[in-house]
mmCIF file of N, CA and C and ligand atoms in Angstrom:
data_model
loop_
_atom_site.group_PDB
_atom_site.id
_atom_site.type_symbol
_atom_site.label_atom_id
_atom_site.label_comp_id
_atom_site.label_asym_id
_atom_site.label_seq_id
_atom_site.Cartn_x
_atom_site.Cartn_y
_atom_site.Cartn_z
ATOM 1 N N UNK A 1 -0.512 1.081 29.195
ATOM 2 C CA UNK A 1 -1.870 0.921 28.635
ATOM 3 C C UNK A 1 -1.801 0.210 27.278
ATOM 4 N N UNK A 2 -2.222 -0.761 27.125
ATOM 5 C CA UNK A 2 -2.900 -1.689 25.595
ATOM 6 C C UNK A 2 -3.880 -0.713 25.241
ATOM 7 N N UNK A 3 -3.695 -0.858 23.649
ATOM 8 C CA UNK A 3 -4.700 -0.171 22.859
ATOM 9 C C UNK A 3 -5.187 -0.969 22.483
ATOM 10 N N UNK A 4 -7.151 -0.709 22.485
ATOM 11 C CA UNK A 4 -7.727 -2.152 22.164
ATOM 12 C C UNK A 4 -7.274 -2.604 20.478
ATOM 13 N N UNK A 5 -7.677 -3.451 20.089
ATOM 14 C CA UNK A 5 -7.726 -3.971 19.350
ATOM 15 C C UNK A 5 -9.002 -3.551 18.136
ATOM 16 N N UNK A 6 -10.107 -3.490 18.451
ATOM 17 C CA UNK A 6 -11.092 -3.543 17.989
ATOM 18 C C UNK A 6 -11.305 -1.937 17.923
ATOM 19 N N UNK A 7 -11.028 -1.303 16.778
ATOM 20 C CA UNK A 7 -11.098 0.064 16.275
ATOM 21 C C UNK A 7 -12.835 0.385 15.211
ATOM 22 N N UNK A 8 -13.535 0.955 16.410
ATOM 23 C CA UNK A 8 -14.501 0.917 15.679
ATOM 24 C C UNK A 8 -15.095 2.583 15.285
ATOM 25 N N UNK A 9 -14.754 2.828 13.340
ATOM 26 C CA UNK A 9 -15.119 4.090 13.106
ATOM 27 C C UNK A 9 -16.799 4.258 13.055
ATOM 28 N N UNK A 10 -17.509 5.896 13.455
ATOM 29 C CA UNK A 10 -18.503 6.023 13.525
ATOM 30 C C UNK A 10 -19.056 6.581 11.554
ATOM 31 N N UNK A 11 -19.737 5.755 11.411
ATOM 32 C CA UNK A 11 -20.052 6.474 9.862
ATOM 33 C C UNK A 11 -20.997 7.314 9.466
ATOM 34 N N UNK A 12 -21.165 8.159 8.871
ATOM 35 C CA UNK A 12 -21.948 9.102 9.201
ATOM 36 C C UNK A 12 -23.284 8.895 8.589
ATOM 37 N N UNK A 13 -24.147 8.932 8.899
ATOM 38 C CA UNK A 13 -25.623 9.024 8.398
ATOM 39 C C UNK A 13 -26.544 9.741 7.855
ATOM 40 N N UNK A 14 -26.667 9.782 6.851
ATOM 41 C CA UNK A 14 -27.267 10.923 5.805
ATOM 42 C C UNK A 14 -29.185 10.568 5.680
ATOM 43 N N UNK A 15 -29.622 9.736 6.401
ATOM 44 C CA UNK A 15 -31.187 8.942 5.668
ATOM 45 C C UNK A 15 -31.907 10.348 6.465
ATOM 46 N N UNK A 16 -33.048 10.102 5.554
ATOM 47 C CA UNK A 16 -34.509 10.950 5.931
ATOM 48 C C UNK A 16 -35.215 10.560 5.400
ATOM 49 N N UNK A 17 -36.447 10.928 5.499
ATOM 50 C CA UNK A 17 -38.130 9.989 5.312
ATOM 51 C C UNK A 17 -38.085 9.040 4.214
ATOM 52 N N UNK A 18 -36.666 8.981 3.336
ATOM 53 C CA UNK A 18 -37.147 8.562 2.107
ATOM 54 C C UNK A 18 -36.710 7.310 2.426
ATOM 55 N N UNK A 19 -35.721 7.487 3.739
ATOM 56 C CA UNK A 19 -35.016 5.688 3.553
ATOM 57 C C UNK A 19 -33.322 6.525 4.001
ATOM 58 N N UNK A 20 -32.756 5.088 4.112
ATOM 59 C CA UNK A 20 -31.156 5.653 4.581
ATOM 60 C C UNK A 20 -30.230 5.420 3.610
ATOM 61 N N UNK A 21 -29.039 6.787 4.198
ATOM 62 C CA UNK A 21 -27.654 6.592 3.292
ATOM 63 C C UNK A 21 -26.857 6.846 4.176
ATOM 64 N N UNK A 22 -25.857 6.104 4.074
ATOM 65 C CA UNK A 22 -24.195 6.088 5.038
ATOM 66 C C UNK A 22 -23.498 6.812 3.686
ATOM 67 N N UNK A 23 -22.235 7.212 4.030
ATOM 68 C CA UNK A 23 -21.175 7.760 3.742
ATOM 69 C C UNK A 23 -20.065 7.359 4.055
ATOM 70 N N UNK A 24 -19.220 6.992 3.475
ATOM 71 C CA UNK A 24 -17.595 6.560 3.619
ATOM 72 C C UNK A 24 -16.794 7.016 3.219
ATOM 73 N N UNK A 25 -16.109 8.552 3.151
ATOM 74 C CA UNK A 25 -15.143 9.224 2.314
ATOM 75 C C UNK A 25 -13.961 9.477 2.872
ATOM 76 N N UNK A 26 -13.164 9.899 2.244
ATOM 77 C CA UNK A 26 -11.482 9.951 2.882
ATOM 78 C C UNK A 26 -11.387 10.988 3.306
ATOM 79 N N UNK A 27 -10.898 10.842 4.516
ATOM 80 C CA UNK A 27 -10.639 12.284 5.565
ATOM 81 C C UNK A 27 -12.050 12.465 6.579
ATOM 82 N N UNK A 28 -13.143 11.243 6.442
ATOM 83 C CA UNK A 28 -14.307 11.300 7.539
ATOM 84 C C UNK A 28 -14.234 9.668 7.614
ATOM 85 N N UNK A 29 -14.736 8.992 7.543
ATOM 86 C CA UNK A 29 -14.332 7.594 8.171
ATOM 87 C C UNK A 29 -13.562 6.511 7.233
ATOM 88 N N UNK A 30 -13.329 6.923 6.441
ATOM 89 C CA UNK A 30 -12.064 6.630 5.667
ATOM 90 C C UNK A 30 -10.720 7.153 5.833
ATOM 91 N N UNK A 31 -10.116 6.357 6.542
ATOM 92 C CA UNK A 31 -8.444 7.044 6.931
ATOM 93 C C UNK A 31 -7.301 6.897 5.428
ATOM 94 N N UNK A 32 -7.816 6.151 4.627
ATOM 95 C CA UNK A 32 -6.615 6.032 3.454
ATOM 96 C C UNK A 32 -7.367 5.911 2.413
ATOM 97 N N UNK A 33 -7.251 6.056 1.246
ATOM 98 C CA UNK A 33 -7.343 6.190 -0.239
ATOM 99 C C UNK A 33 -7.896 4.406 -0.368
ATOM 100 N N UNK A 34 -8.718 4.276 -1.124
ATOM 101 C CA UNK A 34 -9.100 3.398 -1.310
ATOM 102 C C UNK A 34 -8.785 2.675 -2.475
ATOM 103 N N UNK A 35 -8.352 1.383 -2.651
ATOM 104 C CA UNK A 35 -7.972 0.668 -4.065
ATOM 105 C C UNK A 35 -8.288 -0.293 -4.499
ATOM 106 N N UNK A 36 -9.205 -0.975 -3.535
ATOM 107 C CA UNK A 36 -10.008 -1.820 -3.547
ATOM 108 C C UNK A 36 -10.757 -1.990 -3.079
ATOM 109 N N UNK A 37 -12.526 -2.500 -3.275
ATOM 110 C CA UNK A 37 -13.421 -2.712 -2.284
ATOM 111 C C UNK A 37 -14.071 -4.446 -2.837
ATOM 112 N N UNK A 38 -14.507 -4.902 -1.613
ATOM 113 C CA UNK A 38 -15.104 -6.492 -1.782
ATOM 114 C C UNK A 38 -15.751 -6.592 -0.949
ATOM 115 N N UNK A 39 -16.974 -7.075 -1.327
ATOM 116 C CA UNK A 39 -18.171 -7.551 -0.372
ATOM 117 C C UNK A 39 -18.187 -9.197 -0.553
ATOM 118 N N UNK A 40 -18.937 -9.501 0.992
ATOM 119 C CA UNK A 40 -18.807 -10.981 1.080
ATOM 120 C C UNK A 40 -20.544 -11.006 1.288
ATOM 121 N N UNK A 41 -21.089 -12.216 1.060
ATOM 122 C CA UNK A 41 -22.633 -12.144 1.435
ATOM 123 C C UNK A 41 -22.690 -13.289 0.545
ATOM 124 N N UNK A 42 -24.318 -13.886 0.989
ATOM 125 C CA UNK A 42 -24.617 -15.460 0.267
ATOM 126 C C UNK A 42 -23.339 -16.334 1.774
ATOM 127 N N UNK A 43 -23.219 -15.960 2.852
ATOM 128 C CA UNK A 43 -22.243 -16.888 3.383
ATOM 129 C C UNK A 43 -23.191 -18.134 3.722
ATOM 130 N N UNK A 44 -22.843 -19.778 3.644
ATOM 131 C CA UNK A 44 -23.680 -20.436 4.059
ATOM 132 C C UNK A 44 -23.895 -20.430 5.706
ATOM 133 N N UNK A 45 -24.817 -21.258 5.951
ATOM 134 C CA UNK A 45 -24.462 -21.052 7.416
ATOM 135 C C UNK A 45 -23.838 -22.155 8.403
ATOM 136 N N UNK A 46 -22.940 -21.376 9.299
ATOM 137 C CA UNK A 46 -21.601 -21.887 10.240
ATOM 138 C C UNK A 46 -21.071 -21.744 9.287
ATOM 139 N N UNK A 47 -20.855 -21.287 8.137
ATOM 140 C CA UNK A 47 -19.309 -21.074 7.884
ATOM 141 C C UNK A 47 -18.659 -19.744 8.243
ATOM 142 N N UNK A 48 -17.379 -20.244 8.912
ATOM 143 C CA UNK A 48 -17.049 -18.935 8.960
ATOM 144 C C UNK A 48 -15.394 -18.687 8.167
ATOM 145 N N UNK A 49 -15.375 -17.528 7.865
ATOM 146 C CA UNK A 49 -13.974 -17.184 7.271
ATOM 147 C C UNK A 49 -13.113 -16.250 7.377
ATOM 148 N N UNK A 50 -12.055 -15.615 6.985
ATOM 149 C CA UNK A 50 -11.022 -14.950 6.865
ATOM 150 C C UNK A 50 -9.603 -15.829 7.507
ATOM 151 N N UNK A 51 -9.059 -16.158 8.795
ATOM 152 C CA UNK A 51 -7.953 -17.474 9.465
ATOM 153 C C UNK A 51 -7.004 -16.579 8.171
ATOM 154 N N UNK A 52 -6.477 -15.341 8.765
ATOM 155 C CA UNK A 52 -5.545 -14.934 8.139
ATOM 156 C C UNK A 52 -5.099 -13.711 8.731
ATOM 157 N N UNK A 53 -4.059 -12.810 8.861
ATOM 158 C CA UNK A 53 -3.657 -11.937 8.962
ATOM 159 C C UNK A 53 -3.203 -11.140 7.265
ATOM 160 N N UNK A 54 -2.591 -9.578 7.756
ATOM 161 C CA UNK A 54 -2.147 -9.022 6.316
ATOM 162 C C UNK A 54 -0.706 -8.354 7.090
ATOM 163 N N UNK A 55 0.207 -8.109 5.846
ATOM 164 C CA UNK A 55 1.139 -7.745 6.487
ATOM 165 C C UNK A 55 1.368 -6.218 6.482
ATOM 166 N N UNK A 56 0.789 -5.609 5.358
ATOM 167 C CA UNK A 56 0.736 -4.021 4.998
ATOM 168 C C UNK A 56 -0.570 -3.648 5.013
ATOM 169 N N UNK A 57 -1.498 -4.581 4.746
ATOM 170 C CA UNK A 57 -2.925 -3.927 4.434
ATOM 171 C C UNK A 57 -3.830 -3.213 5.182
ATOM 172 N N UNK A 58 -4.351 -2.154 4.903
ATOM 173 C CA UNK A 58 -5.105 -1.276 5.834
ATOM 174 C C UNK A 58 -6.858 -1.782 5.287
ATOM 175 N N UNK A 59 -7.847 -1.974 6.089
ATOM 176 C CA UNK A 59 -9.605 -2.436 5.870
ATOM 177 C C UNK A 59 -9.838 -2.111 6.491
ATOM 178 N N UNK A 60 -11.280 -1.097 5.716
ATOM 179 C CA UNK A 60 -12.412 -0.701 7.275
ATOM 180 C C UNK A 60 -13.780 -1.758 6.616
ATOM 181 N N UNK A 61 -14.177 -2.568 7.515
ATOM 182 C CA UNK A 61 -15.023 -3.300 7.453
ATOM 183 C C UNK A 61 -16.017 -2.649 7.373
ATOM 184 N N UNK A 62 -17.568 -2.677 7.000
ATOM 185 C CA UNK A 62 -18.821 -2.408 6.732
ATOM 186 C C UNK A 62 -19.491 -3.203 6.592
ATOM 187 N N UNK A 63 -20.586 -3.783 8.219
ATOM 188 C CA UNK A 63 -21.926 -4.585 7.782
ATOM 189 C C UNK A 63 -22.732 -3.951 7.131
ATOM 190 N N UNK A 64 -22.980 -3.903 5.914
ATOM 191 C CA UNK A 64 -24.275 -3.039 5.593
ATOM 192 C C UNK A 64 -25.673 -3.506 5.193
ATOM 193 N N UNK A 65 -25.778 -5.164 5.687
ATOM 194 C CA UNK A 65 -27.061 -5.663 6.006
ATOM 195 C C UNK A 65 -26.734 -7.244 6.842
ATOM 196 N N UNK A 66 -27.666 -7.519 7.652
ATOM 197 C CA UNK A 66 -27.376 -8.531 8.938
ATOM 198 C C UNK A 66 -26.392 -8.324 9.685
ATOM 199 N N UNK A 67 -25.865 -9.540 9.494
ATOM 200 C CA UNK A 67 -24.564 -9.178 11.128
ATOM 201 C C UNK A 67 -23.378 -10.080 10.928
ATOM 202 N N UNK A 68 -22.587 -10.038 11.527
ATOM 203 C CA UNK A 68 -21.187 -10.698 11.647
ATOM 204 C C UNK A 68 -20.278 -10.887 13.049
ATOM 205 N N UNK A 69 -19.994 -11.440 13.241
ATOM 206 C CA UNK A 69 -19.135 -11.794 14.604
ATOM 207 C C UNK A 69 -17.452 -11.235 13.905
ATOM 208 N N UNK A 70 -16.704 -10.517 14.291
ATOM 209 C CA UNK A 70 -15.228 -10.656 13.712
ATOM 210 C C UNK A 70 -14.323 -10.687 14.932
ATOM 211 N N UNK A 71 -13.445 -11.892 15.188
ATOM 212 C CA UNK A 71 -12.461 -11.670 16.100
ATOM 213 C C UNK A 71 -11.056 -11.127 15.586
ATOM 214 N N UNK A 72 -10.109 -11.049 16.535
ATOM 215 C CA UNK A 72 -8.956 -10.197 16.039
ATOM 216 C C UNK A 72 -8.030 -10.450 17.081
ATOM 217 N N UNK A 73 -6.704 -10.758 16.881
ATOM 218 C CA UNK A 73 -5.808 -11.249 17.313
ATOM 219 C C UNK A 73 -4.680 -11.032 17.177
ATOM 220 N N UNK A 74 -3.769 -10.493 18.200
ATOM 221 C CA UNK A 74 -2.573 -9.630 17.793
ATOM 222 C C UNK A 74 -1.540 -10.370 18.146
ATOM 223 N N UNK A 75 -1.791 -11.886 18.610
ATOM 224 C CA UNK A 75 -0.723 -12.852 18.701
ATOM 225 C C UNK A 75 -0.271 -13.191 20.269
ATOM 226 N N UNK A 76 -1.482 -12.164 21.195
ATOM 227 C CA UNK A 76 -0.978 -12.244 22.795
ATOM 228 C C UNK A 76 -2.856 -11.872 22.774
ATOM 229 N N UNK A 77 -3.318 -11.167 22.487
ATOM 230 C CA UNK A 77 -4.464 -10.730 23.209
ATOM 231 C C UNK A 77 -6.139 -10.675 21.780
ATOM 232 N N UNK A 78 -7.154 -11.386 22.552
ATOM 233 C CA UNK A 78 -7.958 -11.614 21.326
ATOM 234 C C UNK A 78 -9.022 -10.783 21.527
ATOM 235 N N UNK A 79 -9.826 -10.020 21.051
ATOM 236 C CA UNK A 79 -10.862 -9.517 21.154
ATOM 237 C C UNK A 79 -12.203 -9.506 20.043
ATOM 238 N N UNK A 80 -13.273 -9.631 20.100
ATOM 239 C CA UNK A 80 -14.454 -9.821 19.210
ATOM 240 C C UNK A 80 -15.504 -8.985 19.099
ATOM 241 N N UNK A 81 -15.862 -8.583 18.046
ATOM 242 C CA UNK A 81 -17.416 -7.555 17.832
ATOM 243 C C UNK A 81 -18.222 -7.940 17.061
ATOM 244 N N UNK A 82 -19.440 -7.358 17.347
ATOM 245 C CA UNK A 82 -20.607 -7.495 16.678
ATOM 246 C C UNK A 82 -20.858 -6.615 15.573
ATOM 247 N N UNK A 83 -20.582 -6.909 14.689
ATOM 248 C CA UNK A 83 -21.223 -5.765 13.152
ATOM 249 C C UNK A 83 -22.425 -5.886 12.940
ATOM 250 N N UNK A 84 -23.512 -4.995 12.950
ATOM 251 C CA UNK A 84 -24.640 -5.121 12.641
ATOM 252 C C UNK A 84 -25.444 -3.970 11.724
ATOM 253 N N UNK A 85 -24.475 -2.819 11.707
ATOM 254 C CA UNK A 85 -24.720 -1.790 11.968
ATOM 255 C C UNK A 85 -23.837 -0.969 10.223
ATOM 256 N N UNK A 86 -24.894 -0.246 9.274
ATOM 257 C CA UNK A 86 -23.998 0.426 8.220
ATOM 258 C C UNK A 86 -23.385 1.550 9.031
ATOM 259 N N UNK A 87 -23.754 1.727 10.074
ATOM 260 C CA UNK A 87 -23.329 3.114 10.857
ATOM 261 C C UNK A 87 -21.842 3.256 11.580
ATOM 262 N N UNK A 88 -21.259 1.813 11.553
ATOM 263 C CA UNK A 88 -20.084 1.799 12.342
ATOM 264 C C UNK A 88 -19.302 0.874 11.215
ATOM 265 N N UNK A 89 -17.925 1.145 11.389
ATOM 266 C CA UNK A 89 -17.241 0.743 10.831
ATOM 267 C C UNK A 89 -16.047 0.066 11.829
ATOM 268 N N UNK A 90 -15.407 -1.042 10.695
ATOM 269 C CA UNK A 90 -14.335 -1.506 12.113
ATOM 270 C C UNK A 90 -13.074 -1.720 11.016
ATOM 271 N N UNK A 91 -12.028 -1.000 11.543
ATOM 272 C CA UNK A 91 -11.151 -0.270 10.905
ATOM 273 C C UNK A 91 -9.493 -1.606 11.493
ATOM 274 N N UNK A 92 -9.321 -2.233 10.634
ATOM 275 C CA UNK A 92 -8.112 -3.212 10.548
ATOM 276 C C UNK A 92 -6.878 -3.236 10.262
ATOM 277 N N UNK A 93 -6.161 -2.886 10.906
ATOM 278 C CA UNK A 93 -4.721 -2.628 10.216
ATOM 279 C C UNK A 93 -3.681 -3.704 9.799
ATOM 280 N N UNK A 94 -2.662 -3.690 9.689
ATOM 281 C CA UNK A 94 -1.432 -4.982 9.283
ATOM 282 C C UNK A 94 -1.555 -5.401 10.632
ATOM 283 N N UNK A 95 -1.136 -7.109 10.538
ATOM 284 C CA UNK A 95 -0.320 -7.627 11.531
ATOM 285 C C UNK A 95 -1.730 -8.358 12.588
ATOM 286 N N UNK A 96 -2.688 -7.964 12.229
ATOM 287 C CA UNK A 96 -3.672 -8.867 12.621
ATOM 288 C C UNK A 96 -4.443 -10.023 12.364
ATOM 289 N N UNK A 97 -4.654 -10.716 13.242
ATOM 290 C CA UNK A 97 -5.263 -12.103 12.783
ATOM 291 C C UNK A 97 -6.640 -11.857 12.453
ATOM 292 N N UNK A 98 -7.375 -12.256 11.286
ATOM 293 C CA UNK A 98 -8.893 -11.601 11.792
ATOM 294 C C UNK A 98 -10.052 -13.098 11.332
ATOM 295 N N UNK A 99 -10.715 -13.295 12.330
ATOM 296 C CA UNK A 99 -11.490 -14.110 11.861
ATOM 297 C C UNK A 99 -13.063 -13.347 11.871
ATOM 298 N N UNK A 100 -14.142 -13.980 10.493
ATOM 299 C CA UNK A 100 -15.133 -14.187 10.835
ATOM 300 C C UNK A 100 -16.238 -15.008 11.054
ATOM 301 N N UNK A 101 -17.278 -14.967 12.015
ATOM 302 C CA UNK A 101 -17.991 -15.809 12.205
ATOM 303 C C UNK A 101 -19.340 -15.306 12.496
ATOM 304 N N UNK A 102 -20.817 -16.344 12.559
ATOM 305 C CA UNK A 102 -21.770 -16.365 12.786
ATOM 306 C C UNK A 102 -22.465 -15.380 11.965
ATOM 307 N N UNK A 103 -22.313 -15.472 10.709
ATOM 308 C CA UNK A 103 -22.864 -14.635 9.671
ATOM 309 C C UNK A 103 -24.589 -15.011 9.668
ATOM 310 N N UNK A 104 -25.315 -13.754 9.616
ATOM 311 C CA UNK A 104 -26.055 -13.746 9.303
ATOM 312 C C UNK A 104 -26.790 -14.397 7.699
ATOM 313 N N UNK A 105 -27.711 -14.855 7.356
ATOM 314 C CA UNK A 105 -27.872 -14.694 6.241
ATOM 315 C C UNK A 105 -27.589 -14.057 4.867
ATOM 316 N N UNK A 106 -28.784 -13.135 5.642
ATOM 317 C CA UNK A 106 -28.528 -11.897 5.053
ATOM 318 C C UNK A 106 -27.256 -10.831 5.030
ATOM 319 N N UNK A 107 -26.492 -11.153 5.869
ATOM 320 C CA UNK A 107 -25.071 -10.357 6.082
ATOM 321 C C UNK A 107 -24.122 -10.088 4.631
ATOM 322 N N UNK A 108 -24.948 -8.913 4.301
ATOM 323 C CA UNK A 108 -23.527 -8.063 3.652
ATOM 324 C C UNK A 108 -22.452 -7.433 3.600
ATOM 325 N N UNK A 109 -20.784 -7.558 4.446
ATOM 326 C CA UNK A 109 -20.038 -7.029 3.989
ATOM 327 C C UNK A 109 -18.807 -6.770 3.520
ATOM 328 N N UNK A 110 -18.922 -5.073 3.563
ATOM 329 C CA UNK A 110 -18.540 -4.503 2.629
ATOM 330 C C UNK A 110 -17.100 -4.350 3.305
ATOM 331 N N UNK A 111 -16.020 -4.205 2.078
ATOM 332 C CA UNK A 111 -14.700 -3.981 3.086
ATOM 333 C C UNK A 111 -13.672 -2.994 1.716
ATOM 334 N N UNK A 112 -13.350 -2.142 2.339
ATOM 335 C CA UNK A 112 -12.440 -1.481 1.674
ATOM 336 C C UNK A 112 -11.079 -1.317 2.057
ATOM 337 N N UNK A 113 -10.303 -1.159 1.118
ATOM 338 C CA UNK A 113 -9.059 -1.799 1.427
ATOM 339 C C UNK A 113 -8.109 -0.982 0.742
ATOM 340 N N UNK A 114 -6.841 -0.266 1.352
ATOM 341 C CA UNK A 114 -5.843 0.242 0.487
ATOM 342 C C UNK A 114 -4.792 -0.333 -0.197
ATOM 343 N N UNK A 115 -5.056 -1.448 -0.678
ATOM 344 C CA UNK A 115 -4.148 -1.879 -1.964
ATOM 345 C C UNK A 115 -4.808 -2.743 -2.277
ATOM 346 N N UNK A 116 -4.311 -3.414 -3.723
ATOM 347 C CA UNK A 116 -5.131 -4.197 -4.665
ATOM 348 C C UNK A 116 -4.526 -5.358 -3.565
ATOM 349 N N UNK A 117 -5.538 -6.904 -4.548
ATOM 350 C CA UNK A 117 -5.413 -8.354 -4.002
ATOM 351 C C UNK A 117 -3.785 -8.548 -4.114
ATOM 352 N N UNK A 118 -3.269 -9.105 -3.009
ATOM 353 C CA UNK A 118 -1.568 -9.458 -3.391
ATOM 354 C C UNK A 118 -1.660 -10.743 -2.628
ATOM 355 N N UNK A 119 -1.733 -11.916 -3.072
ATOM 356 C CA UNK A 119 -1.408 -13.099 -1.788
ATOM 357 C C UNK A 119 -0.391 -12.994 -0.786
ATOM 358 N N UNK A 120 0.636 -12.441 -1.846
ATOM 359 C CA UNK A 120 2.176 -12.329 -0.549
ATOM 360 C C UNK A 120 2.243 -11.373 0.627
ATOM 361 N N UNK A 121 0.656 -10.638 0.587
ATOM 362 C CA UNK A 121 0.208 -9.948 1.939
ATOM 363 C C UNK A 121 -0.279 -10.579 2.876
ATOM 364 N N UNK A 122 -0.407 -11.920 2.743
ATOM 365 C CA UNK A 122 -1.762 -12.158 3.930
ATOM 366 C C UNK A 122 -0.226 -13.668 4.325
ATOM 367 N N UNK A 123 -0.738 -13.541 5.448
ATOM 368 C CA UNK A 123 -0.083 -14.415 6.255
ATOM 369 C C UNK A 123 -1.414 -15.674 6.523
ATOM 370 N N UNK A 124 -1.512 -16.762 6.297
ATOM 371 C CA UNK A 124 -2.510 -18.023 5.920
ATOM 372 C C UNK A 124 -2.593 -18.940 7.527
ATOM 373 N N UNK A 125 -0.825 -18.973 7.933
ATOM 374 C CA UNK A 125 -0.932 -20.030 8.751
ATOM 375 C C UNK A 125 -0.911 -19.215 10.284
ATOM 376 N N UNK A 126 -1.680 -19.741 11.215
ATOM 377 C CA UNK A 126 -1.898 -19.204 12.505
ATOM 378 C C UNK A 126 -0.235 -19.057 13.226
ATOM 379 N N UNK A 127 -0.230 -19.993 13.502
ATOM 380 C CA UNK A 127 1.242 -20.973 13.806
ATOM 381 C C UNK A 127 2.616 -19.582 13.311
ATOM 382 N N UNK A 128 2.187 -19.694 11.808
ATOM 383 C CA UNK A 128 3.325 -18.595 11.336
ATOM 384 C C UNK A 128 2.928 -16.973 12.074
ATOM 385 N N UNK A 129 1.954 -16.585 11.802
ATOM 386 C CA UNK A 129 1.664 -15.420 12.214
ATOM 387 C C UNK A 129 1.888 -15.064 13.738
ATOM 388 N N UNK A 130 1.859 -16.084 14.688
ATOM 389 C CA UNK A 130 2.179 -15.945 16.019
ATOM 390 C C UNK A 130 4.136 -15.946 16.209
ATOM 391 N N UNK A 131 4.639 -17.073 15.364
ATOM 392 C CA UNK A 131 5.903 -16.381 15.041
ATOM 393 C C UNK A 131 6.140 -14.941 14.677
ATOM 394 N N UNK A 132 5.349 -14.397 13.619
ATOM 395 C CA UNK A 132 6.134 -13.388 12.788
ATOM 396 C C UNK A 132 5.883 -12.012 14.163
ATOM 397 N N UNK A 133 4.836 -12.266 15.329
ATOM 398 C CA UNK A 133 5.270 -11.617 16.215
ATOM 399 C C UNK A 133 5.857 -11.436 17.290
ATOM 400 N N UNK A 134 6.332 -12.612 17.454
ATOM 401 C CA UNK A 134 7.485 -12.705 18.256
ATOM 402 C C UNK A 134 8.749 -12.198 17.646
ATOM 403 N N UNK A 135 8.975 -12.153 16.768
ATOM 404 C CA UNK A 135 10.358 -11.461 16.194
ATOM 405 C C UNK A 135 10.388 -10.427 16.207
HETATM 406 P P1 TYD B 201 -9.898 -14.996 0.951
HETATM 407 O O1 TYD B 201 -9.182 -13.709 1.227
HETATM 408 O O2 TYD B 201 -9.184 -16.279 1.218
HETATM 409 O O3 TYD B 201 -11.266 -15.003 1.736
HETATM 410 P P2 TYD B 201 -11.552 -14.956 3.289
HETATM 411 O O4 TYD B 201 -10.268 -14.666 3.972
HETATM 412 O O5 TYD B 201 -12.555 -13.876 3.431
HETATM 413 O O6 TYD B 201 -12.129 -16.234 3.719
HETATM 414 O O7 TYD B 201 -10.384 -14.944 -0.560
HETATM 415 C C1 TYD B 201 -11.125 -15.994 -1.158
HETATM 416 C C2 TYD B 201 -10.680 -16.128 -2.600
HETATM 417 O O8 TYD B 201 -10.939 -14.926 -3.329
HETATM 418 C C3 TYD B 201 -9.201 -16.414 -2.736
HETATM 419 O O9 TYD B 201 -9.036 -17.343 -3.809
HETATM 420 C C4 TYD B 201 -8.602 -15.093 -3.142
HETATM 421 C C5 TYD B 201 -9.739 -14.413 -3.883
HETATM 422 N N1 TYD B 201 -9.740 -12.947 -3.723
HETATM 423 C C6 TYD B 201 -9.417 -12.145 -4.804
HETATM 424 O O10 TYD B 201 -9.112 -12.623 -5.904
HETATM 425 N N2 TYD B 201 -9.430 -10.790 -4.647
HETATM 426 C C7 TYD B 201 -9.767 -10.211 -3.478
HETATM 427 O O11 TYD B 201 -9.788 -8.962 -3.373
HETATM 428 C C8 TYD B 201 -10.072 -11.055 -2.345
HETATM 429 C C9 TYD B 201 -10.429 -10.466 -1.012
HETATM 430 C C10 TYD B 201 -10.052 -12.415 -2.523
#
């Protein structure tokens, strides 16, 4: 059995009459300590980004307004989701390729991440990253 690819955490939902709140804490849809967080938004449109893998880094993604296409690629098998949702989270580990695309406008997100920015984490070239799993 393949384990999919596309790990999607449920986040929990706190809203009532006044309007909504999600929650993201460690030990409920946060699996690791957090050390960094970065939001993407303002994307123009057709652009799309990330054409990178990480080699240690753990991210749980968060649309928390519009939408996003993210594919993911483990160097043999590709799979893609729809983020639309502050309610779900999509949880990324090392060693994946991750692209995104078809951003909404309005698309805010949010991504948290267990270690600070390191360039010498992210693997850039496709080409290389399909090597580094074959070895
Ligand atoms: P990059 O990771 O290349 O964006 P994406 O993969 O989403 O298309 O980051 C864009 C730029 O921002 C790049 O110069 C690195 C910088 N950056 C930081 O300085 N810190 C960060 O936490 C991130 C995610 C990026």
């Amino acid at each position: 059995m393949t384990s999919p690819l596309v790990q999607l955490v449920p986040i929990p939902q706190r809203g009532d009459a006044r309007g909504q709140l999600s929650v993201a804490e460690l030990g409920g849809a946060l699996p690791f300590p957090v050390r960094r967080i970065y939001w993407i938004y303002g994307t123009q449109l057709g652009v799309s980004r990330g054409f990178h893998a990480h080699k240690q880094l753990r991210q749980l993604c968060v649309c928390v307004a519009g939408s996003v296409r993210i594919v993911l690629f483990d160097g043999r098998r590709e799979e893609s989701v729809a983020l639309d949702s502050s309610a779900k989270g999509l949880l990324i580990g090392p060693g994946l390729w991750r692209e995104m695309h078809d951003f909404s406008p309005d698309c805010v997100l949010m991504v948290f991440a267990d270690a600070e920015y390191a360039e010498a984490d992210y693997i850039r070239n496709r080409g290389e990253f399909i090597q580094t799993k074959r070895e």
